Coordinates of C-alpha atoms in Angstrom, one line a residue:
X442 CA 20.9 -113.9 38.2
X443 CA 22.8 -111.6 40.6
X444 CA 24.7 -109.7 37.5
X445 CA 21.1 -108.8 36.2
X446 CA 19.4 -107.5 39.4
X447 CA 22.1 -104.9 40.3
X448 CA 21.6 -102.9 37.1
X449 CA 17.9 -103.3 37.1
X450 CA 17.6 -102.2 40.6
X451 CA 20.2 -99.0 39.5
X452 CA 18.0 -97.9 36.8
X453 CA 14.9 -98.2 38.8
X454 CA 16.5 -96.0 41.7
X455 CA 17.5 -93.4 39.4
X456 CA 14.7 -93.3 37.8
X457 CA 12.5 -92.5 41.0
X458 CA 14.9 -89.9 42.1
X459 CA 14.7 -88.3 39.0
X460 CA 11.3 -88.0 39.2
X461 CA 11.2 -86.5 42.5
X462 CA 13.8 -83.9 41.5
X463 CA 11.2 -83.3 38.4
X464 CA 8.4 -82.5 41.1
X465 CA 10.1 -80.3 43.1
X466 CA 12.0 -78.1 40.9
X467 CA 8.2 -77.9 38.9
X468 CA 6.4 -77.1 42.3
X469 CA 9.7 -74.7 43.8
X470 CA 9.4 -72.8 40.0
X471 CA 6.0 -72.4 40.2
X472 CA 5.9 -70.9 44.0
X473 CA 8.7 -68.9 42.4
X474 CA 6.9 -67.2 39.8
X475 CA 3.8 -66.9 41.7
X476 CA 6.6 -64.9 44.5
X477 CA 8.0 -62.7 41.6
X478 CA 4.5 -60.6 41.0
X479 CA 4.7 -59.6 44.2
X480 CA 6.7 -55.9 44.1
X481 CA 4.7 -52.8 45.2
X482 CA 6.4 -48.9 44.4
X483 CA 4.9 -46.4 46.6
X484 CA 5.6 -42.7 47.4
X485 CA 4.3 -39.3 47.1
X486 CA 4.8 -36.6 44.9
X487 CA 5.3 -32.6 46.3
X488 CA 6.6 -29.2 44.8
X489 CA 9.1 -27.3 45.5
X490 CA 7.4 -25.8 48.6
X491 CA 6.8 -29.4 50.0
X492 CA 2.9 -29.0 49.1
X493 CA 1.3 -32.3 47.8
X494 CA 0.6 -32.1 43.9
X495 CA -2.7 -34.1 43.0
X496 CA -3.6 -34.7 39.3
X497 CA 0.5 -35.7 38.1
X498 CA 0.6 -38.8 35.9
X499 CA 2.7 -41.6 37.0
X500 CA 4.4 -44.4 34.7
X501 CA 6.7 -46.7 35.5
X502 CA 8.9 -47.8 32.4
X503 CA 10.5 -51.6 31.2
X504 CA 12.6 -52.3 28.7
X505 CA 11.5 -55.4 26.9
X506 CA 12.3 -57.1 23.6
X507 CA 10.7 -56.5 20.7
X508 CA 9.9 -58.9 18.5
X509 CA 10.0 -56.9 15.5
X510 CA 13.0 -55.3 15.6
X511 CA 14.7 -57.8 17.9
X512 CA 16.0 -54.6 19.7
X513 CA 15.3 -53.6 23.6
X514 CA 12.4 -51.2 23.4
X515 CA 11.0 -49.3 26.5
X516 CA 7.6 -49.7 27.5
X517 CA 5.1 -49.0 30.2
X518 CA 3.7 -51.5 32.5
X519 CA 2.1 -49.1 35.0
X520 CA 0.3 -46.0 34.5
X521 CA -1.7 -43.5 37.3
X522 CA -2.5 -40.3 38.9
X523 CA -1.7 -39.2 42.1
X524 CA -4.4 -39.1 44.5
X525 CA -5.1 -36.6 47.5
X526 CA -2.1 -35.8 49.5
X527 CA -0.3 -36.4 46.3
X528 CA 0.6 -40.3 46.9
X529 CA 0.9 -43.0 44.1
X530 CA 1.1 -46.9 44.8
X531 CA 2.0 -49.5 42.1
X532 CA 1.1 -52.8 42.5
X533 CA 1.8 -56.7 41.0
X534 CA 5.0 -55.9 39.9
X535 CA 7.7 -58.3 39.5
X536 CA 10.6 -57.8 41.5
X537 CA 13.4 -58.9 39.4
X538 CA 14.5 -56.5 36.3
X539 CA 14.5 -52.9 36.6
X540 CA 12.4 -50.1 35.9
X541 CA 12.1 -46.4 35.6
X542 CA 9.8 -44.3 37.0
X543 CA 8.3 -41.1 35.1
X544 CA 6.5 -38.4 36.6
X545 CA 5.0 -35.3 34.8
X546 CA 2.6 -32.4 35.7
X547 CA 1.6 -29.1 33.4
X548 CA 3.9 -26.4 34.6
X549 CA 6.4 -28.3 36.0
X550 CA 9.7 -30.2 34.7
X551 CA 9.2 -34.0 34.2
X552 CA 11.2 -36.6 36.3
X553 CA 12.7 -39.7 35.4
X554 CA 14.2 -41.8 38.0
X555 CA 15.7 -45.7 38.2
X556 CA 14.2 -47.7 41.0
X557 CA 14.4 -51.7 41.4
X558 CA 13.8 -54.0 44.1
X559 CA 17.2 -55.1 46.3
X560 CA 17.9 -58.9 45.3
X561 CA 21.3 -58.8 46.6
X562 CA 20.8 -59.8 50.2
X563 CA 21.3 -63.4 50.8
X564 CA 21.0 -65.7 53.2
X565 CA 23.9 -66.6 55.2
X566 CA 22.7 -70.6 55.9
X567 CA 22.0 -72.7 53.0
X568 CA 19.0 -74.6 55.0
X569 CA 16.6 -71.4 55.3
X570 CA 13.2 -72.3 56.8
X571 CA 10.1 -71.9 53.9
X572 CA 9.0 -69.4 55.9
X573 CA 12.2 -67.1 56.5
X574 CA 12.6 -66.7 52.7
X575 CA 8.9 -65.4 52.0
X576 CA 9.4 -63.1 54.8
X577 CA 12.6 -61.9 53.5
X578 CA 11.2 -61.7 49.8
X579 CA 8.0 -59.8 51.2
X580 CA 10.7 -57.3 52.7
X581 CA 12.4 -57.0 49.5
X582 CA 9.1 -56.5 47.3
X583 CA 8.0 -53.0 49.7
X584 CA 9.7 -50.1 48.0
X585 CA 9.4 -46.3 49.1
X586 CA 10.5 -44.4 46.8
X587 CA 9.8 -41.2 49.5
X588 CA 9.2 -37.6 48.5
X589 CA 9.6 -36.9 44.7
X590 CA 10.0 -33.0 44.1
X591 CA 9.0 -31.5 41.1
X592 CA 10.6 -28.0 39.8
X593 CA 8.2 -25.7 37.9
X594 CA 9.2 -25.3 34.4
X595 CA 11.6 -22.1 33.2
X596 CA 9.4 -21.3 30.7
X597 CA 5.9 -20.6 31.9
X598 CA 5.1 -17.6 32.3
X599 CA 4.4 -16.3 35.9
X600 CA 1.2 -14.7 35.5
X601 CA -1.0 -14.5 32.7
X602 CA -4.1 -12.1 32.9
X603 CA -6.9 -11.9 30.3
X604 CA -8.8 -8.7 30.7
X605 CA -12.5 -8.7 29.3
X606 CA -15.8 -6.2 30.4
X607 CA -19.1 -7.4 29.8
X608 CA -20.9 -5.1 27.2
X609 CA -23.4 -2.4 28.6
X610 CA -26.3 -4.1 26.4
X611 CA -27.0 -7.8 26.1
X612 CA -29.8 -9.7 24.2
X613 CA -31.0 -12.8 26.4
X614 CA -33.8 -15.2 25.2
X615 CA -36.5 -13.9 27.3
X616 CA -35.2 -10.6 28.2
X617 CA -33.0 -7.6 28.1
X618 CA -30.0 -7.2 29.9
X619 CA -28.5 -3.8 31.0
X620 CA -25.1 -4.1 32.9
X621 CA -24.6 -1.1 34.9
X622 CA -21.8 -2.8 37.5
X623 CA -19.0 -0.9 36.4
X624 CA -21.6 2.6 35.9
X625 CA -19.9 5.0 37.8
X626 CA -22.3 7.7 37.8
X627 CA -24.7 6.2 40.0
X628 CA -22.2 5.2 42.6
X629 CA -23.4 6.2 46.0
X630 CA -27.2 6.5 44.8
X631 CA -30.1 4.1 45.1
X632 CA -31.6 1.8 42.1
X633 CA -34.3 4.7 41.2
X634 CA -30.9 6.6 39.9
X635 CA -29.6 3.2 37.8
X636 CA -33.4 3.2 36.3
X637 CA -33.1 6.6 34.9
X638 CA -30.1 5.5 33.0
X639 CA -31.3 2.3 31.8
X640 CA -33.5 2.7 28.3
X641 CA -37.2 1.7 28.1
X642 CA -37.8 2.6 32.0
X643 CA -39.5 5.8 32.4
X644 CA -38.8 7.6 36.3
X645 CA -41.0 10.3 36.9
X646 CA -40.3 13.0 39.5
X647 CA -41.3 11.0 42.7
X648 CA -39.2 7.7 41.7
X649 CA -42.3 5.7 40.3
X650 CA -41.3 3.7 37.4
X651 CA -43.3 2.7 34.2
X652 CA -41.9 -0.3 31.8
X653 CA -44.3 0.3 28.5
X654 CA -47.0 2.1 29.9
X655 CA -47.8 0.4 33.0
X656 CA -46.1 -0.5 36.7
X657 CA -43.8 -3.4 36.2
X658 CA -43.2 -5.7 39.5
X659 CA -40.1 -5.4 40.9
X660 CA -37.9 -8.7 41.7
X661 CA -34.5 -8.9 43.3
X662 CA -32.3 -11.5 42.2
X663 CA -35.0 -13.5 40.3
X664 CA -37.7 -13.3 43.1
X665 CA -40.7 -10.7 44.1
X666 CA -38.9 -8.4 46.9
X667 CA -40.7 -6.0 49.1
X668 CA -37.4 -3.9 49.1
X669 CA -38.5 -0.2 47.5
X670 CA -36.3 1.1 44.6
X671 CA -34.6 3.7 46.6
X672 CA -33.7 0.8 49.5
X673 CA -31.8 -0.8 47.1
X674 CA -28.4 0.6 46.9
X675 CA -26.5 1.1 43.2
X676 CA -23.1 0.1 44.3
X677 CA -25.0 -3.5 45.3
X678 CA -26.4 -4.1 41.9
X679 CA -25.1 -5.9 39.0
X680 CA -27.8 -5.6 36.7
X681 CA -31.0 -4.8 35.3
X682 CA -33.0 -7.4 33.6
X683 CA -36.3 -6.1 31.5
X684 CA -38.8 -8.8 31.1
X685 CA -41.5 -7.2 28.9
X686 CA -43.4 -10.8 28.3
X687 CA -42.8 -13.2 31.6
X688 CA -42.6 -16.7 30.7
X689 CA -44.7 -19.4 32.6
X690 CA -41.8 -19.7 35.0
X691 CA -42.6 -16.3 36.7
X692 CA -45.5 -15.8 39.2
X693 CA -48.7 -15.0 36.9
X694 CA -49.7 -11.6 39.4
X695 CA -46.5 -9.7 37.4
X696 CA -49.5 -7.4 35.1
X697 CA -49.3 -6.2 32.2
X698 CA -46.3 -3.8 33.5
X699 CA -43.7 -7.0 33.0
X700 CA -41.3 -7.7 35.4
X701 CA -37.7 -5.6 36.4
X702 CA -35.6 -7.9 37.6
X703 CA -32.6 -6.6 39.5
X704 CA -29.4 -8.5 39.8
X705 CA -27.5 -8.1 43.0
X706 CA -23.4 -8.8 42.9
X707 CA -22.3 -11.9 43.9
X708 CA -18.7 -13.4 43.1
X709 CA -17.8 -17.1 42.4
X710 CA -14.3 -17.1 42.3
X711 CA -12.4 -19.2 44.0
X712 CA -10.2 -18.0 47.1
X713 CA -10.8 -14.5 48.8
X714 CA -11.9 -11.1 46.9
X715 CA -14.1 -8.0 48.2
X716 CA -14.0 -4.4 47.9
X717 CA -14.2 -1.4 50.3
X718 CA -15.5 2.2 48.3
X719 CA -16.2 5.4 50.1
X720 CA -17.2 8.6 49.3
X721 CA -18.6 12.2 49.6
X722 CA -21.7 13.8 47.8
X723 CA -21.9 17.4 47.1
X724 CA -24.0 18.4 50.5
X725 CA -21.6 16.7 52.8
X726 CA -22.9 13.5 53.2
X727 CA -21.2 10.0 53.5
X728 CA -21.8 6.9 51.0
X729 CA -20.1 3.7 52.1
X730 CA -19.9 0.1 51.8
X731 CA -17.8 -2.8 51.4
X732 CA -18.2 -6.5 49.4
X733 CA -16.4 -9.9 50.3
X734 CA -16.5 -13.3 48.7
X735 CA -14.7 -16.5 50.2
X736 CA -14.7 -19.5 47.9
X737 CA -13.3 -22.8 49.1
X738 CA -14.0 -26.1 47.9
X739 CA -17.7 -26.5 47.8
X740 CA -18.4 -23.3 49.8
X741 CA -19.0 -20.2 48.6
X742 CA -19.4 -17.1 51.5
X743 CA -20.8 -13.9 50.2
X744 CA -21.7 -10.3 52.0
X745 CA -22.6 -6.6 51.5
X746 CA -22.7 -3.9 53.8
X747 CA -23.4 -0.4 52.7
X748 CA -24.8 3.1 54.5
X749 CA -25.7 6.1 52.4
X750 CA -27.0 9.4 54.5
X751 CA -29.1 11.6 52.3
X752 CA -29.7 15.0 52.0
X753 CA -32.4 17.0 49.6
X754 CA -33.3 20.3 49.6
X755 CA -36.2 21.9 47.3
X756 CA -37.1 25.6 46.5
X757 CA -40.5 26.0 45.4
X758 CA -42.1 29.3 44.5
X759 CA -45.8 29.4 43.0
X760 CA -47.6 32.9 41.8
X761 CA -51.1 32.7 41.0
X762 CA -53.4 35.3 39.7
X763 CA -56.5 34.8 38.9
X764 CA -57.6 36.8 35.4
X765 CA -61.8 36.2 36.3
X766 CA -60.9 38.7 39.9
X767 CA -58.7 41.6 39.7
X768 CA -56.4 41.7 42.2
X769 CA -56.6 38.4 43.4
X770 CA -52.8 37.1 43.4
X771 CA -51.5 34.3 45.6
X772 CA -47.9 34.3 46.4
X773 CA -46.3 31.0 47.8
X774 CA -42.2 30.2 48.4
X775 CA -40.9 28.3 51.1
X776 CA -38.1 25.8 51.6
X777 CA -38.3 21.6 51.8
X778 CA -35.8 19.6 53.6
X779 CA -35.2 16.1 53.6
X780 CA -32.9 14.3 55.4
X781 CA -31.5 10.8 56.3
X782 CA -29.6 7.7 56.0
X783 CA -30.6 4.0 54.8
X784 CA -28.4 0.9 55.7
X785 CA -28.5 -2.4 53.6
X786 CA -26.9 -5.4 54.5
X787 CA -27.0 -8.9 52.3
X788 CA -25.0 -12.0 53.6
X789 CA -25.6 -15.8 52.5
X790 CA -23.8 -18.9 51.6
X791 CA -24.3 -21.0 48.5
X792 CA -23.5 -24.8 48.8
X793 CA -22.6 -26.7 45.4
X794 CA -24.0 -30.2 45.8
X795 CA -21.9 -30.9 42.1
X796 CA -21.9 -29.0 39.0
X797 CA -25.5 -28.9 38.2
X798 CA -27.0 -28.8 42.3
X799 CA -26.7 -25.6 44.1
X800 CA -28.4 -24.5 47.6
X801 CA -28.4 -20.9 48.6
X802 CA -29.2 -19.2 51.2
X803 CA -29.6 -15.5 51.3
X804 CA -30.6 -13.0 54.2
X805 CA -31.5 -9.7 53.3
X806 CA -31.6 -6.3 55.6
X807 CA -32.6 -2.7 55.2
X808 CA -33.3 0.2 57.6
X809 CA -33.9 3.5 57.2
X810 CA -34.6 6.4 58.3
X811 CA -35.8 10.1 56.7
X812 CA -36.8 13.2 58.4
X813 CA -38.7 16.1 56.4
X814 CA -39.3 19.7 57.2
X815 CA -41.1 22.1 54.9
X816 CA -41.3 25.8 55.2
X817 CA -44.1 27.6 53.1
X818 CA -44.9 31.3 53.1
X819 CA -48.0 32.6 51.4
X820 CA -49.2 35.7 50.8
X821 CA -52.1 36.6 49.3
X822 CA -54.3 39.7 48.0
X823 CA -58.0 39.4 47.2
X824 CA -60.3 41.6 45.3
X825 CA -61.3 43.7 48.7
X826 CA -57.7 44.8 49.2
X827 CA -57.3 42.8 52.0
X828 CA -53.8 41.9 52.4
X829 CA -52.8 38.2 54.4
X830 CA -49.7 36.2 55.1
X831 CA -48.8 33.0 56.2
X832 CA -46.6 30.5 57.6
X833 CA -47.2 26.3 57.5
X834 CA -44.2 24.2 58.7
X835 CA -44.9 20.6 58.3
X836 CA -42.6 18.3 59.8
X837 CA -42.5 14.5 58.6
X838 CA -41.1 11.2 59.6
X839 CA -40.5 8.1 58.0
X840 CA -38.5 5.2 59.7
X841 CA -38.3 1.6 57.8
X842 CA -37.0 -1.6 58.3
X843 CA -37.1 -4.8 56.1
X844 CA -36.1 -8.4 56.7
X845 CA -36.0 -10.7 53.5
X846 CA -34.6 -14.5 54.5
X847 CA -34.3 -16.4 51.1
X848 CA -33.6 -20.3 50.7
X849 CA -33.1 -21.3 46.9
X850 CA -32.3 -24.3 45.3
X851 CA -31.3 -24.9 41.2
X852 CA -30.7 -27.2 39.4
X853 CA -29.4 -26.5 35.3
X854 CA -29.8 -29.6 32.5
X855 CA -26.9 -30.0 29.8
X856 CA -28.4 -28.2 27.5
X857 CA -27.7 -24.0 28.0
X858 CA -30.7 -22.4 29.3
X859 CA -32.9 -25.2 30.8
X860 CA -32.8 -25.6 34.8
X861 CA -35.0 -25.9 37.3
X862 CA -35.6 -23.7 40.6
X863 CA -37.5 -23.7 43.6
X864 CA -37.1 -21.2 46.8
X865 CA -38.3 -20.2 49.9
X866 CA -38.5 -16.4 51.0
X867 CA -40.1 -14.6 54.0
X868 CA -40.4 -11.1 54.0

């Protein structure tokens, strides 16, 4: 009875312990594997300057078997971009194998590096506390892979510049367009000189202006203005726009005159640009004025200061004789000066909400100020004989001043040519 017990009691032992040792390596794999996802890459990608480079694509490479070929075949288990300040952080990564990381950005030389997780430490006591070996692994899967520098490639070129003017004349779906930006024979003058070069518009001698027959309204910038034509300086304008037949979108008080929209300059590029022009006209008198545009982001900063002085002078003569009376003539000559100056100033911001949302405001400023002196002599003989002269000096003043403040918002559809616009202006 005693030789049968011993090996039955053996077997049973074993076959407990094994058991166990089943559970536990099952449980210690499992807590293993669920450990080995744990690896995280971070870093940050600069040039060579040390500035951050957003937008560069980020992979980190494997190899791994293919089944196909039964060869080791490198493949990508993480792609990204690089965020703002230029930083990249891969996550759920196992920690053991190694990887390579791969880095690339238009205009600048790729980068391939080999980064793993350190699985060399040890521990130095065979009995490590649970605890003490995820704290050590959670040390092991944090990886900075620090500052990655990218060199710009050898063979782009440095600068690349694509020159291209806009043509004088252009055909728009509601109007005509007259580009007179780059006109330099009315620089210095006021928009009554751009009209006389534009075709269609008719000036006559005193600056009124007819657009097929009749007074057109004048807008600035796409809304009514109670700016005259020769307050608007030429070096400030862009472009003419003739609207013969408003649409529905334009205020229905326009007549049958149509509407001459002018078109002030305003830039959109990004970063800094402006202009500074000066100059002399043939009587002495100074024509200035300067343009600036700051673009950053969402922001876009715009002003334009100018001052022209003017100076006119006239020479009338007039003979009349009258054929019904003998010797009844009528001599008149004299002299008319006019002189002045006129200041404009236009500042504003616009404010990009997104691609298709734009607020602007706009603040608009003119002054001026023209002083007249005439000089007429007559002389006159009447049938009698009688022989008389005189002298009239008339002396004139004319001082203006206009504020325009302008709040606009637009708003343009997908589709070329619909938006929709609403604004505010006080003149």
């Amino acid at each position: 009875m005693k030789k049968i017990f011993l090996p039955v009691f053996v077997l049973t032992f074993f076959f407990i312990r094994n058991t166990n040792a089943q559970s536990i390596t099952a449980k210690n794999y499992s807590n293993s594997k669920q450990n080995m996802n744990t690896g995280h890459f971070y870093g940050k990608v600069v040039d060579a300057a040390g500035k951050s480079v957003v937008g560069a694509s980020v992979q980190l490479l494997q190899k791994k078997s293919d089944s196909a070929t039964h060869t080791l075949k490198e493949v990508a288990v993480k792609t990204m971009i690089t965020k703002n300040g230029g930083d990249f952080s891969i996550e759920d990564l196992s920690i053991i194998g190694s990887y390579t990381l791969k880095i690339s950005f238009m205009g600048y030389k790729p980068v391939e590096m080999p980064c793993s997780f350190d699985l060399k430490r040890k521990d130095n006591t065979a009995n490590t506390a649970e605890t003490d070996k995820t704290a050590a692994l959670a040390n092991i899967s944090e990886k900075d892979l620090g500052n990655i520098k990218l060199e710009q490639d050898a063979t782009v070129l440095a600068d690349v510049t694509v020159v291209a003017s806009k043509p004088l004349f252009q055909i728009g779906i509601d109007r005509k367009i007259f580009n007179v930006d780059k006109n330099i024979v009315t620089t210095g003058q006021t928009a009554t000189e751009v009209m006389k070069s534009v075709p269609g518009v008719n000036v006559d001698i005193d600056g009124n202006i007819t657009l097929r027959n009749a007074a057109p309204t004048i807008y600035m910038d796409g809304r009514p203005t109670t700016l005259t034509l020769d307050q608007i300086p030429a070096d400030a304008i862009s472009s003419v726009e003739l609207i013969t037949n408003p649409s529905a979108k334009f205020e229905a008080s326009t007549g049958n005159g149509g509407i001459v929209n002018i078109v002030l300059k305003k830039d959109n590029k990004v970063g800094y640009n402006g202009s500074v022009r000066t100059g002399v006209d043939s009587r002495g008198m100074l024509n200035t004025g300067a343009d600036i545009n700051i673009r950053q982001n969402k922001i876009n900063v715009f002003a334009s200061v100018m001052y022209n002085e003017r100076k006119n002078i006239t020479n009338s003569s007039i003979t009349r004789n009258d054929l019904l009376v003998p010797n009844n003539l009528v001599n008149e000559s004299g002299i008319n000066t006019t002189e002045g100056h006129f200041g404009f100033a236009r500042f504003g911001m616009d404010y990009f909400i997104d691609n298709r949302n734009t607020l602007t405001f706009t603040q608009t400023i003119g002054s001026g100020r023209m002083n007249g002196f005439n000089n007429m002599g007559i002389d006159s003989l009447n049938a009698t004989g009688i022989y008389a002269y005189g002298n009239s000096i008339t002396q004139s003043l004319n001082q203006t001043n206009n504020y325009i403040s302008s709040f606009d918002f637009q708003h343009t559809y997908a589709k070329k040519g619909n938006e929709c616009s609403s604004y505010v202006t006080y003149n």
